PDB file of C-alpha atoms in Angstrom:
ATOM      1  CA  MET A  21      -4.520  -1.635  37.330  1.00 53.00           C
ATOM      2  CA  SER A  22      -5.308  -5.178  36.221  1.00 87.00           C
ATOM      3  CA  GLN A  23      -2.548  -7.704  35.703  1.00 92.00           C
ATOM      4  CA  ALA A  24      -3.200  -7.727  31.922  1.00 92.00           C
ATOM      5  CA  VAL A  25      -2.864  -3.954  31.637  1.00 93.00           C
ATOM      6  CA  ALA A  26       0.281  -4.036  33.791  1.00 94.00           C
ATOM      7  CA  THR A  27       1.795  -6.694  31.507  1.00 95.00           C
ATOM      8  CA  ILE A  28       0.992  -4.727  28.346  1.00 96.00           C
ATOM      9  CA  THR A  29       2.384  -1.524  29.854  1.00 96.00           C
ATOM     10  CA  GLN A  30       5.560  -3.337  30.880  1.00 96.00           C
ATOM     11  CA  ASP A  31       6.032  -4.808  27.403  1.00 96.00           C
ATOM     12  CA  ILE A  32       5.498  -1.476  25.661  1.00 97.00           C
ATOM     13  CA  TYR A  33       7.873   0.478  27.885  1.00 97.00           C
ATOM     14  CA  GLY A  34      10.325  -2.400  27.650  1.00 95.00           C
ATOM     15  CA  ALA A  35      10.594  -1.678  23.923  1.00 95.00           C
ATOM     16  CA  ARG A  36      12.062   1.781  24.558  1.00 96.00           C
ATOM     17  CA  ASN A  37      15.593   0.837  23.458  1.00 94.00           C
ATOM     18  CA  GLN A  38      14.412  -0.940  20.307  1.00 93.00           C
ATOM     19  CA  PHE A  39      12.293   2.100  19.480  1.00 95.00           C
ATOM     20  CA  ALA A  40      15.264   4.442  19.853  1.00 95.00           C
ATOM     21  CA  ASN A  41      17.611   2.204  17.865  1.00 93.00           C
ATOM     22  CA  VAL A  42      15.454   2.158  14.718  1.00 92.00           C
ATOM     23  CA  LEU A  43      13.809   5.592  14.972  1.00 94.00           C
ATOM     24  CA  THR A  44      13.674   7.308  11.553  1.00 90.00           C
ATOM     25  CA  ASP A  45      11.665  10.411  12.445  1.00 91.00           C
ATOM     26  CA  ARG A  46      13.089  12.340  15.404  1.00 91.00           C
ATOM     27  CA  SER A  47       9.811  14.204  15.868  1.00 93.00           C
ATOM     28  CA  LEU A  48       8.268  11.000  17.208  1.00 95.00           C
ATOM     29  CA  ASN A  49       8.276  10.811  21.006  1.00 96.00           C
ATOM     30  CA  PHE A  50       8.422   7.384  22.622  1.00 97.00           C
ATOM     31  CA  GLU A  51       6.455   8.412  25.714  1.00 97.00           C
ATOM     32  CA  ARG A  52       3.556   9.737  23.630  1.00 97.00           C
ATOM     33  CA  GLU A  53       3.481   6.769  21.264  1.00 97.00           C
ATOM     34  CA  ALA A  54       3.623   4.380  24.230  1.00 97.00           C
ATOM     35  CA  GLU A  55       0.668   6.174  25.805  1.00 97.00           C
ATOM     36  CA  PHE A  56      -1.322   5.981  22.563  1.00 97.00           C
ATOM     37  CA  ALA A  57      -0.504   2.266  22.259  1.00 97.00           C
ATOM     38  CA  ILE A  58      -1.590   1.455  25.811  1.00 97.00           C
ATOM     39  CA  GLN A  59      -4.844   3.373  25.356  1.00 96.00           C
ATOM     40  CA  VAL A  60      -5.686   1.612  22.095  1.00 95.00           C
ATOM     41  CA  ILE A  61      -4.874  -1.913  23.205  1.00 96.00           C
ATOM     42  CA  THR A  62      -6.474  -1.737  26.644  1.00 95.00           C
ATOM     43  CA  SER A  63      -9.657  -0.094  25.355  1.00 93.00           C
ATOM     44  CA  SER A  64     -10.658  -3.424  23.803  1.00 91.00           C
ATOM     45  CA  GLU A  65     -11.044  -6.618  25.791  1.00 93.00           C
ATOM     46  CA  TYR A  66     -10.196  -8.677  22.711  1.00 91.00           C
ATOM     47  CA  ALA A  67      -7.091  -6.637  21.889  1.00 93.00           C
ATOM     48  CA  THR A  68      -5.968  -6.892  25.521  1.00 95.00           C
ATOM     49  CA  LYS A  69      -6.350 -10.670  25.397  1.00 95.00           C
ATOM     50  CA  ILE A  70      -4.343 -10.965  22.157  1.00 94.00           C
ATOM     51  CA  ALA A  71      -1.621  -8.648  23.496  1.00 96.00           C
ATOM     52  CA  VAL A  72      -1.156 -10.787  26.591  1.00 96.00           C
ATOM     53  CA  GLN A  73      -1.157 -14.020  24.596  1.00 95.00           C
ATOM     54  CA  ASN A  74       1.328 -12.713  22.011  1.00 95.00           C
ATOM     55  CA  ARG A  75       3.525 -10.264  23.884  1.00 95.00           C
ATOM     56  CA  GLN A  76       6.260 -10.205  21.230  1.00 95.00           C
ATOM     57  CA  SER A  77       3.792  -8.890  18.661  1.00 94.00           C
ATOM     58  CA  VAL A  78       3.267  -5.809  20.849  1.00 96.00           C
ATOM     59  CA  VAL A  79       7.009  -5.151  20.942  1.00 95.00           C
ATOM     60  CA  ASN A  80       7.218  -5.665  17.168  1.00 93.00           C
ATOM     61  CA  ALA A  81       4.387  -3.216  16.547  1.00 95.00           C
ATOM     62  CA  ILE A  82       6.010  -0.534  18.713  1.00 96.00           C
ATOM     63  CA  THR A  83       9.322  -1.066  16.926  1.00 94.00           C
ATOM     64  CA  ASN A  84       7.644  -0.782  13.525  1.00 93.00           C
ATOM     65  CA  ILE A  85       6.194   2.587  14.504  1.00 95.00           C
ATOM     66  CA  ALA A  86       9.726   3.918  14.982  1.00 94.00           C
ATOM     67  CA  ALA A  87      11.237   2.168  11.960  1.00 91.00           C
ATOM     68  CA  ILE A  88       8.589   3.476   9.570  1.00 92.00           C
ATOM     69  CA  GLY A  89       8.238   6.847  11.261  1.00 93.00           C
ATOM     70  CA  ILE A  90       4.456   6.889  11.673  1.00 94.00           C
ATOM     71  CA  SER A  91       2.376   8.048  14.650  1.00 96.00           C
ATOM     72  CA  LEU A  92      -0.504   6.442  16.540  1.00 97.00           C
ATOM     73  CA  ASN A  93      -1.862   9.896  17.369  1.00 96.00           C
ATOM     74  CA  PRO A  94      -5.616   9.454  16.730  1.00 95.00           C
ATOM     75  CA  ALA A  95      -5.909  13.070  15.576  1.00 95.00           C
ATOM     76  CA  LYS A  96      -3.582  12.378  12.644  1.00 95.00           C
ATOM     77  CA  LYS A  97      -5.339   9.161  11.535  1.00 94.00           C
ATOM     78  CA  GLN A  98      -2.061   7.813  10.191  1.00 95.00           C
ATOM     79  CA  ALA A  99      -1.801   4.444  11.895  1.00 95.00           C
ATOM     80  CA  TYR A 100      -3.545   2.107  14.315  1.00 94.00           C
ATOM     81  CA  LEU A 101      -2.824  -0.980  16.398  1.00 95.00           C
ATOM     82  CA  VAL A 102      -5.256  -3.772  15.601  1.00 90.00           C
ATOM     83  CA  PRO A 103      -5.595  -7.407  16.723  1.00 89.00           C
ATOM     84  CA  ARG A 104      -5.289  -9.665  13.689  1.00 82.00           C
ATOM     85  CA  ASP A 105      -4.360 -13.309  13.199  1.00 80.00           C
ATOM     86  CA  GLY A 106      -3.529 -13.793  16.867  1.00 88.00           C
ATOM     87  CA  LYS A 107      -1.197 -10.808  17.138  1.00 90.00           C
ATOM     88  CA  ILE A 108      -1.176  -7.046  17.556  1.00 94.00           C
ATOM     89  CA  CYS A 109      -0.404  -5.454  14.188  1.00 91.00           C
ATOM     90  CA  LEU A 110       0.503  -1.953  13.093  1.00 93.00           C
ATOM     91  CA  ASP A 111      -1.996  -0.867  10.434  1.00 91.00           C
ATOM     92  CA  ILE A 112      -1.215   2.187   8.277  1.00 93.00           C
ATOM     93  CA  SER A 113      -3.994   4.184   6.654  1.00 93.00           C
ATOM     94  CA  TYR A 114      -3.927   5.700   3.185  1.00 93.00           C
ATOM     95  CA  ILE A 115      -3.570   9.062   4.939  1.00 95.00           C
ATOM     96  CA  GLY A 116      -0.481   7.729   6.704  1.00 94.00           C
ATOM     97  CA  LEU A 117       1.045   6.599   3.422  1.00 93.00           C
ATOM     98  CA  MET A 118       0.455   9.995   1.810  1.00 94.00           C
ATOM     99  CA  ASP A 119       1.792  11.793   4.900  1.00 94.00           C
ATOM    100  CA  LEU A 120       4.963   9.684   4.718  1.00 92.00           C
ATOM    101  CA  ALA A 121       5.461  10.640   1.078  1.00 91.00           C
ATOM    102  CA  MET A 122       5.018  14.325   1.903  1.00 93.00           C
ATOM    103  CA  ALA A 123       7.169  14.213   5.037  1.00 90.00           C
ATOM    104  CA  THR A 124      10.078  12.717   3.100  1.00 85.00           C
ATOM    105  CA  GLY A 125       9.827  15.309   0.333  1.00 87.00           C
ATOM    106  CA  ALA A 126       8.780  12.885  -2.391  1.00 83.00           C
ATOM    107  CA  ILE A 127       5.617  14.880  -3.084  1.00 91.00           C
ATOM    108  CA  ARG A 128       4.140  18.233  -2.072  1.00 94.00           C
ATOM    109  CA  TRP A 129       0.593  17.083  -1.490  1.00 94.00           C
ATOM    110  CA  ALA A 130      -1.775  14.221  -2.249  1.00 95.00           C
ATOM    111  CA  GLN A 131      -5.492  13.549  -2.408  1.00 95.00           C
ATOM    112  CA  ALA A 132      -7.385  10.277  -2.751  1.00 97.00           C
ATOM    113  CA  GLU A 133     -11.118  10.113  -3.411  1.00 97.00           C
ATOM    114  CA  LEU A 134     -13.846   7.692  -4.402  1.00 98.00           C
ATOM    115  CA  VAL A 135     -15.873   8.389  -7.537  1.00 98.00           C
ATOM    116  CA  TYR A 136     -19.606   7.593  -7.566  1.00 98.00           C
ATOM    117  CA  THR A 137     -22.088   7.128 -10.404  1.00 97.00           C
ATOM    118  CA  ALA A 138     -23.617  10.584  -9.875  1.00 96.00           C
ATOM    119  CA  ASP A 139     -20.218  12.313 -10.020  1.00 97.00           C
ATOM    120  CA  SER A 140     -18.506  13.885 -13.018  1.00 97.00           C
ATOM    121  CA  PHE A 141     -14.885  12.771 -13.376  1.00 97.00           C
ATOM    122  CA  ALA A 142     -12.395  13.425 -16.180  1.00 96.00           C
ATOM    123  CA  LEU A 143      -8.660  13.013 -16.665  1.00 93.00           C
ATOM    124  CA  ASN A 144      -6.943  16.068 -18.154  1.00 91.00           C
ATOM    125  CA  GLY A 145      -3.653  14.643 -19.388  1.00 80.00           C
ATOM    126  CA  PHE A 146      -0.468  13.644 -17.634  1.00 73.00           C
ATOM    127  CA  ASP A 147       0.569  17.120 -16.491  1.00 79.00           C
ATOM    128  CA  LYS A 148      -2.723  18.327 -15.004  1.00 88.00           C
ATOM    129  CA  PRO A 149      -4.866  17.176 -12.084  1.00 93.00           C
ATOM    130  CA  PRO A 150      -8.178  15.464 -12.898  1.00 95.00           C
ATOM    131  CA  THR A 151     -11.540  17.214 -12.712  1.00 97.00           C
ATOM    132  CA  HIS A 152     -13.899  15.717 -10.128  1.00 97.00           C
ATOM    133  CA  SER A 153     -17.253  17.464  -9.667  1.00 97.00           C
ATOM    134  CA  TYR A 154     -20.046  16.355  -7.338  1.00 96.00           C
ATOM    135  CA  ASN A 155     -22.626  17.642  -4.894  1.00 95.00           C
ATOM    136  CA  PRO A 156     -21.112  17.205  -1.414  1.00 91.00           C
ATOM    137  CA  PHE A 157     -24.558  17.568   0.151  1.00 94.00           C
ATOM    138  CA  ALA A 158     -26.264  14.911  -1.964  1.00 94.00           C
ATOM    139  CA  LYS A 159     -27.894  12.209   0.126  1.00 91.00           C
ATOM    140  CA  ASP A 160     -27.154   9.566  -2.467  1.00 94.00           C
ATOM    141  CA  ARG A 161     -24.338   9.836  -4.998  1.00 96.00           C
ATOM    142  CA  GLY A 162     -24.943   6.301  -6.196  1.00 96.00           C
ATOM    143  CA  GLU A 163     -22.570   3.362  -6.063  1.00 96.00           C
ATOM    144  CA  ALA A 164     -18.805   3.728  -6.003  1.00 97.00           C
ATOM    145  CA  VAL A 165     -17.438   3.087  -9.494  1.00 97.00           C
ATOM    146  CA  GLY A 166     -13.792   4.008  -9.039  1.00 97.00           C
ATOM    147  CA  VAL A 167     -11.100   5.600  -6.950  1.00 98.00           C
ATOM    148  CA  TYR A 168      -8.133   7.827  -7.709  1.00 97.00           C
ATOM    149  CA  VAL A 169      -5.122   9.483  -6.120  1.00 96.00           C
ATOM    150  CA  VAL A 170      -3.519  12.661  -7.446  1.00 96.00           C
ATOM    151  CA  VAL A 171      -0.201  14.031  -6.188  1.00 95.00           C
ATOM    152  CA  LYS A 172       1.947  17.034  -6.928  1.00 93.00           C
ATOM    153  CA  THR A 173       5.657  16.257  -7.064  1.00 89.00           C
ATOM    154  CA  ALA A 174       8.472  18.427  -5.762  1.00 85.00           C
ATOM    155  CA  ASP A 175       9.047  19.512  -9.390  1.00 84.00           C
ATOM    156  CA  GLY A 176       5.469  20.727  -9.704  1.00 88.00           C
ATOM    157  CA  ASP A 177       4.227  17.856 -11.882  1.00 88.00           C
ATOM    158  CA  TYR A 178       0.878  16.170 -11.308  1.00 92.00           C
ATOM    159  CA  LEU A 179       0.630  12.390 -11.214  1.00 92.00           C
ATOM    160  CA  THR A 180      -2.768  10.693 -11.205  1.00 94.00           C
ATOM    161  CA  GLU A 181      -3.553   7.015 -10.713  1.00 93.00           C
ATOM    162  CA  THR A 182      -7.068   5.633 -11.202  1.00 95.00           C
ATOM    163  CA  MET A 183      -8.665   2.260 -10.534  1.00 95.00           C
ATOM    164  CA  SER A 184     -12.158   0.966 -11.179  1.00 95.00           C
ATOM    165  CA  ILE A 185     -13.979  -0.662  -8.291  1.00 95.00           C
ATOM    166  CA  ASP A 186     -13.750  -3.948 -10.190  1.00 94.00           C
ATOM    167  CA  ASP A 187      -9.957  -3.609 -10.253  1.00 93.00           C
ATOM    168  CA  VAL A 188      -9.928  -2.773  -6.550  1.00 94.00           C
ATOM    169  CA  ASN A 189     -12.098  -5.761  -5.727  1.00 94.00           C
ATOM    170  CA  ALA A 190      -9.845  -8.012  -7.803  1.00 90.00           C
ATOM    171  CA  ILE A 191      -6.941  -6.963  -5.565  1.00 89.00           C
ATOM    172  CA  ARG A 192      -9.126  -7.406  -2.488  1.00 90.00           C
ATOM    173  CA  ASP A 193     -10.173 -10.911  -3.534  1.00 89.00           C
ATOM    174  CA  ARG A 194      -6.538 -12.018  -3.864  1.00 84.00           C
ATOM    175  CA  SER A 195      -5.420 -10.609  -0.498  1.00 83.00           C
ATOM    176  CA  SER A 196      -4.733 -12.910   2.425  1.00 77.00           C
ATOM    177  CA  ALA A 197      -6.913 -10.769   4.724  1.00 79.00           C
ATOM    178  CA  TRP A 198      -9.959 -11.104   2.472  1.00 87.00           C
ATOM    179  CA  LYS A 199      -9.430 -14.837   2.001  1.00 85.00           C
ATOM    180  CA  ALA A 200      -9.330 -15.191   5.792  1.00 81.00           C
ATOM    181  CA  TRP A 201     -12.668 -13.372   5.953  1.00 87.00           C
ATOM    182  CA  ILE A 202     -14.201 -15.660   3.337  1.00 90.00           C
ATOM    183  CA  SER A 203     -12.956 -18.881   4.942  1.00 87.00           C
ATOM    184  CA  LYS A 204     -13.016 -18.047   8.648  1.00 83.00           C
ATOM    185  CA  LYS A 205     -15.107 -14.876   8.881  1.00 80.00           C
ATOM    186  CA  SER A 206     -12.083 -13.172  10.460  1.00 75.00           C
ATOM    187  CA  SER A 207     -12.922  -9.482  10.398  1.00 77.00           C
ATOM    188  CA  CYS A 208     -10.643  -7.342   8.256  1.00 83.00           C
ATOM    189  CA  PRO A 209     -10.521  -3.722   7.006  1.00 87.00           C
ATOM    190  CA  TRP A 210     -11.976  -4.779   3.654  1.00 91.00           C
ATOM    191  CA  VAL A 211     -15.172  -5.583   5.566  1.00 92.00           C
ATOM    192  CA  THR A 212     -15.210  -2.765   8.120  1.00 90.00           C
ATOM    193  CA  ASP A 213     -13.772   0.063   5.973  1.00 92.00           C
ATOM    194  CA  PRO A 214     -14.108  -0.768   2.256  1.00 95.00           C
ATOM    195  CA  GLY A 215     -13.840   2.855   1.117  1.00 95.00           C
ATOM    196  CA  GLU A 216     -10.657   3.459   3.075  1.00 95.00           C
ATOM    197  CA  MET A 217      -9.169   0.252   1.696  1.00 94.00           C
ATOM    198  CA  ALA A 218     -10.054   1.268  -1.859  1.00 96.00           C
ATOM    199  CA  LYS A 219      -8.165   4.529  -1.337  1.00 96.00           C
ATOM    200  CA  LYS A 220      -5.223   2.686   0.202  1.00 94.00           C
ATOM    201  CA  THR A 221      -5.158   0.297  -2.758  1.00 94.00           C
ATOM    202  CA  VAL A 222      -4.921   3.080  -5.330  1.00 95.00           C
ATOM    203  CA  VAL A 223      -2.278   4.860  -3.224  1.00 94.00           C
ATOM    204  CA  LYS A 224      -0.231   1.662  -3.054  1.00 89.00           C
ATOM    205  CA  ARG A 225      -0.441   1.336  -6.825  1.00 89.00           C
ATOM    206  CA  GLY A 226       0.176   5.012  -7.523  1.00 89.00           C
ATOM    207  CA  TYR A 227       3.243   5.276  -5.281  1.00 86.00           C
ATOM    208  CA  LYS A 228       5.134   3.080  -7.767  1.00 82.00           C
ATOM    209  CA  TYR A 229       5.389   6.141 -10.003  1.00 83.00           C
ATOM    210  CA  TRP A 230       6.260   8.653  -7.271  1.00 86.00           C
ATOM    211  CA  PRO A 231       9.834   9.596  -6.349  1.00 81.00           C
ATOM    212  CA  LYS A 232      11.067   6.753  -4.142  1.00 74.00           C
ATOM    213  CA  THR A 233      11.687   7.064  -0.394  1.00 78.00           C
ATOM    214  CA  GLU A 234      12.922   4.349   1.932  1.00 80.00           C
ATOM    215  CA  ARG A 235      10.324   5.000   4.626  1.00 83.00           C
ATOM    216  CA  LEU A 236       7.416   4.748   2.212  1.00 83.00           C
ATOM    217  CA  GLU A 237       8.829   1.568   0.692  1.00 83.00           C
ATOM    218  CA  GLN A 238       9.168   0.094   4.188  1.00 84.00           C
ATOM    219  CA  ALA A 239       5.590   1.044   5.051  1.00 87.00           C
ATOM    220  CA  ILE A 240       4.243  -0.643   1.906  1.00 83.00           C
ATOM    221  CA  HIS A 241       6.332  -3.740   2.566  1.00 82.00           C
ATOM    222  CA  HIS A 242       5.007  -3.898   6.132  1.00 82.00           C
ATOM    223  CA  LEU A 243       1.400  -3.706   4.943  1.00 83.00           C
ATOM    224  CA  ASN A 244       2.000  -6.429   2.381  1.00 76.00           C
ATOM    225  CA  THR A 245       3.566  -8.804   4.916  1.00 78.00           C
ATOM    226  CA  ASP A 246       2.708  -8.287   8.595  1.00 72.00           C
ATOM    227  CA  GLY A 247      -0.373  -6.269   7.653  1.00 70.00           C
ATOM    228  CA  GLY A 248      -1.918  -9.169   5.748  1.00 67.00           C
ATOM    229  CA  GLU A 249      -2.651  -7.073   2.648  1.00 68.00           C
ATOM    230  CA  GLY A 250      -0.390  -9.120   0.405  1.00 61.00           C
ATOM    231  CA  LEU A 251      -1.618 -11.743  -1.998  1.00 50.00           C
ATOM    232  CA  ALA A 252      -2.526 -15.030  -0.392  1.00 49.00           C
ATOM    233  CA  SER A 253       0.194 -17.538  -1.262  1.00 41.00           C
ATOM    234  CA  ILE A 254      -0.572 -20.731  -3.127  1.00 36.00           C
ATOM    235  CA  GLN A 255       0.518 -23.890  -1.348  1.00 37.00           C
ATOM    236  CA  GLY A 256       3.878 -25.007  -2.667  1.00 36.00           C
ATOM    237  CA  SER A 257       4.849 -21.643  -4.129  1.00 39.00           C
ATOM    238  CA  ALA A 258       6.644 -18.656  -2.689  1.00 41.00           C
ATOM    239  CA  PRO A 259       4.525 -15.671  -1.624  1.00 42.00           C
ATOM    240  CA  THR A 260       4.442 -12.816  -4.112  1.00 46.00           C
ATOM    241  CA  ASP A 261       4.324  -9.113  -3.313  1.00 50.00           C
ATOM    242  CA  PRO A 262       0.769  -7.867  -3.846  1.00 44.00           C
ATOM    243  CA  GLU A 263       0.071  -6.549  -7.308  1.00 58.00           C
ATOM    244  CA  MET A 264       3.711  -7.121  -8.302  1.00 70.00           C
ATOM    245  CA  VAL A 265       2.972  -8.841 -11.600  1.00 77.00           C
ATOM    246  CA  ASN A 266       0.123  -6.467 -12.430  1.00 76.00           C
ATOM    247  CA  ASP A 267       2.329  -3.476 -11.649  1.00 73.00           C
ATOM    248  CA  TRP A 268       5.084  -4.688 -13.962  1.00 77.00           C
ATOM    249  CA  ILE A 269       2.538  -5.390 -16.685  1.00 81.00           C
ATOM    250  CA  ASP A 270       1.147  -1.889 -16.220  1.00 76.00           C
ATOM    251  CA  LEU A 271       4.639  -0.429 -16.586  1.00 77.00           C
ATOM    252  CA  ALA A 272       5.188  -2.492 -19.729  1.00 81.00           C
ATOM    253  CA  MET A 273       1.933  -1.220 -21.248  1.00 82.00           C
ATOM    254  CA  ARG A 274       3.072   2.347 -20.593  1.00 76.00           C
ATOM    255  CA  ALA A 275       6.453   1.871 -22.260  1.00 76.00           C
ATOM    256  CA  GLY A 276       6.708   4.212 -25.221  1.00 77.00           C
ATOM    257  CA  SER A 277       9.672   2.572 -26.934  1.00 79.00           C
ATOM    258  CA  LEU A 278      11.337  -0.812 -27.304  1.00 82.00           C
ATOM    259  CA  GLU A 279      14.282   0.516 -25.295  1.00 77.00           C
ATOM    260  CA  SER A 280      12.145   1.454 -22.304  1.00 75.00           C
ATOM    261  CA  LEU A 281      10.207  -1.817 -22.654  1.00 83.00           C
ATOM    262  CA  ALA A 282      13.485  -3.731 -22.517  1.00 83.00           C
ATOM    263  CA  GLU A 283      14.378  -2.012 -19.258  1.00 75.00           C
ATOM    264  CA  VAL A 284      10.969  -2.808 -17.762  1.00 79.00           C
ATOM    265  CA  TYR A 285      11.279  -6.445 -18.840  1.00 84.00           C
ATOM    266  CA  HIS A 286      14.792  -6.751 -17.419  1.00 79.00           C
ATOM    267  CA  ASN A 287      13.831  -5.276 -14.031  1.00 72.00           C
ATOM    268  CA  GLY A 288      10.510  -7.115 -13.838  1.00 76.00           C
ATOM    269  CA  THR A 289      12.162 -10.431 -14.615  1.00 81.00           C
ATOM    270  CA  ALA A 290      14.719  -9.837 -11.858  1.00 73.00           C
ATOM    271  CA  ALA A 291      11.938  -9.111  -9.365  1.00 71.00           C
ATOM    272  CA  MET A 292      10.049 -12.260 -10.297  1.00 74.00           C
ATOM    273  CA  LYS A 293      13.186 -14.379 -10.099  1.00 73.00           C
ATOM    274  CA  GLN A 294      13.671 -13.170  -6.542  1.00 64.00           C
ATOM    275  CA  ALA A 295      10.032 -13.992  -5.733  1.00 65.00           C
ATOM    276  CA  LYS A 296      10.360 -17.352  -7.542  1.00 67.00           C
ATOM    277  CA  ASP A 297       7.136 -16.544  -9.356  1.00 71.00           C
ATOM    278  CA  ALA A 298       7.423 -18.491 -12.600  1.00 75.00           C
ATOM    279  CA  ALA A 299       3.685 -18.357 -13.295  1.00 74.00           C
ATOM    280  CA  GLY A 300       3.633 -14.593 -12.834  1.00 77.00           C
ATOM    281  CA  HIS A 301       6.616 -14.204 -15.127  1.00 79.00           C
ATOM    282  CA  ALA A 302       4.928 -16.241 -17.852  1.00 79.00           C
ATOM    283  CA  ARG A 303       1.939 -13.894 -17.762  1.00 81.00           C
ATOM    284  CA  PHE A 304       4.240 -10.865 -17.662  1.00 82.00           C
ATOM    285  CA  LYS A 305       6.255 -12.162 -20.616  1.00 85.00           C
ATOM    286  CA  ALA A 306       3.099 -12.706 -22.680  1.00 84.00           C
ATOM    287  CA  GLU A 307       1.977  -9.119 -22.128  1.00 86.00           C
ATOM    288  CA  VAL A 308       5.464  -7.767 -22.902  1.00 87.00           C
ATOM    289  CA  THR A 309       5.419  -9.741 -26.154  1.00 88.00           C
ATOM    290  CA  LYS A 310       2.144  -8.103 -27.173  1.00 86.00           C
ATOM    291  CA  ARG A 311       3.467  -4.648 -26.287  1.00 85.00           C
ATOM    292  CA  SER A 312       6.696  -5.320 -28.174  1.00 86.00           C
ATOM    293  CA  GLU A 313       4.769  -6.255 -31.310  1.00 84.00           C
ATOM    294  CA  THR A 314       2.717  -3.052 -31.064  1.00 85.00           C
ATOM    295  CA  LEU A 315       5.839  -0.903 -30.695  1.00 82.00           C
ATOM    296  CA  LYS A 316       7.619  -2.666 -33.548  1.00 82.00           C
ATOM    297  CA  ALA A 317       4.647  -2.043 -35.806  1.00 79.00           C
ATOM    298  CA  ALA A 318       4.756   1.658 -34.972  1.00 74.00           C
ATOM    299  CA  ALA A 319       8.500   2.211 -35.426  1.00 64.00           C
ATOM    300  CA  GLU A 320      11.733   0.631 -36.589  1.00 52.00           C
ATOM    301  CA  PRO A 321      13.293  -1.723 -33.991  1.00 45.00           C
ATOM    302  CA  ILE A 322      15.930  -0.116 -31.815  1.00 43.00           C
ATOM    303  CA  GLU A 323      19.347  -1.739 -31.914  1.00 43.00           C
ATOM    304  CA  GLY A 324      20.939  -3.269 -28.850  1.00 46.00           C
ATOM    305  CA  GLU A 325      19.189  -4.641 -25.806  1.00 43.00           C
ATOM    306  CA  ALA A 326      15.744  -3.555 -27.052  1.00 43.00           C
ATOM    307  CA  GLU A 327      15.945  -6.041 -29.906  1.00 44.00           C
ATOM    308  CA  GLU A 328      16.399  -8.837 -27.400  1.00 48.00           C
ATOM    309  CA  VAL A 329      13.718  -7.682 -25.008  1.00 52.00           C
ATOM    310  CA  LEU A 330      12.423 -11.189 -24.324  1.00 56.00           C
ATOM    311  CA  ASP A 331      15.751 -12.878 -23.690  1.00 51.00           C
ATOM    312  CA  GLY A 332      15.950 -14.660 -20.353  1.00 48.00           C
ATOM    313  CA  THR A 333      13.445 -16.407 -18.102  1.00 45.00           C
ATOM    314  CA  ALA A 334      12.449 -16.217 -14.458  1.00 47.00           C
TER     315      ALA A 334
END
């Protein structure tokens, strides 16, 4: 065994106590996850080099596996260890995110798929799954035009989230990982696995409307921070959670009454205050104003907080 492999093995097994202290899923076995980690890291000369140079990142990655409750088992395709930005990072696939949601009881099942120009796709209302028809044996289904995720909740309801490829690419273009690729040609999943990243993007957006679970929230937060999938920060401003402003705007556009819009505005403003995102709040406020005017035109204003929906600033 080379000295590098011995060092990596020592670091991974040295994280046993940290793994046990934060373990959220008792079905995970440290010995097996350690074995998977050693195999993955040492199978690549570059990953081995990064692991030796940044030994703490290896420990952090192993700890994150336990804290999130995700497995490196290659058969499950839930998560991977990848060298990125001079450290070993835990990367979670869209399959891993959906498995987390199912394992915690938030949903019964989930499916994410790309839609191509030759496909037939139609939404069938809020309480039914979409219809997606295509020839699975076709040699060319055309270019990808969109992506969707559909889930069935524990109550038997169907929730579908869709995104056009343009919307996906807009998120991609604002991510720190993609910006690193553009400026430094640092390889990232957006380059190596664009389809998988499109599915992960729509899952990350769709989960906002699923029943909440702590493990899934932690997984998303990890991807947006250590995973490099968050929005690239602008010098002099605080980093913002990826898609945060767009998500709050989306919620505002879905509000069916001034009362619900007021609640969205209140919660969105609080989130943007915490992120110190004044520019994002200004854009959010403008969209809420438009939605408020539409709702007021359709019905009589609701008394109380709804009448003061735009009070306060971030």
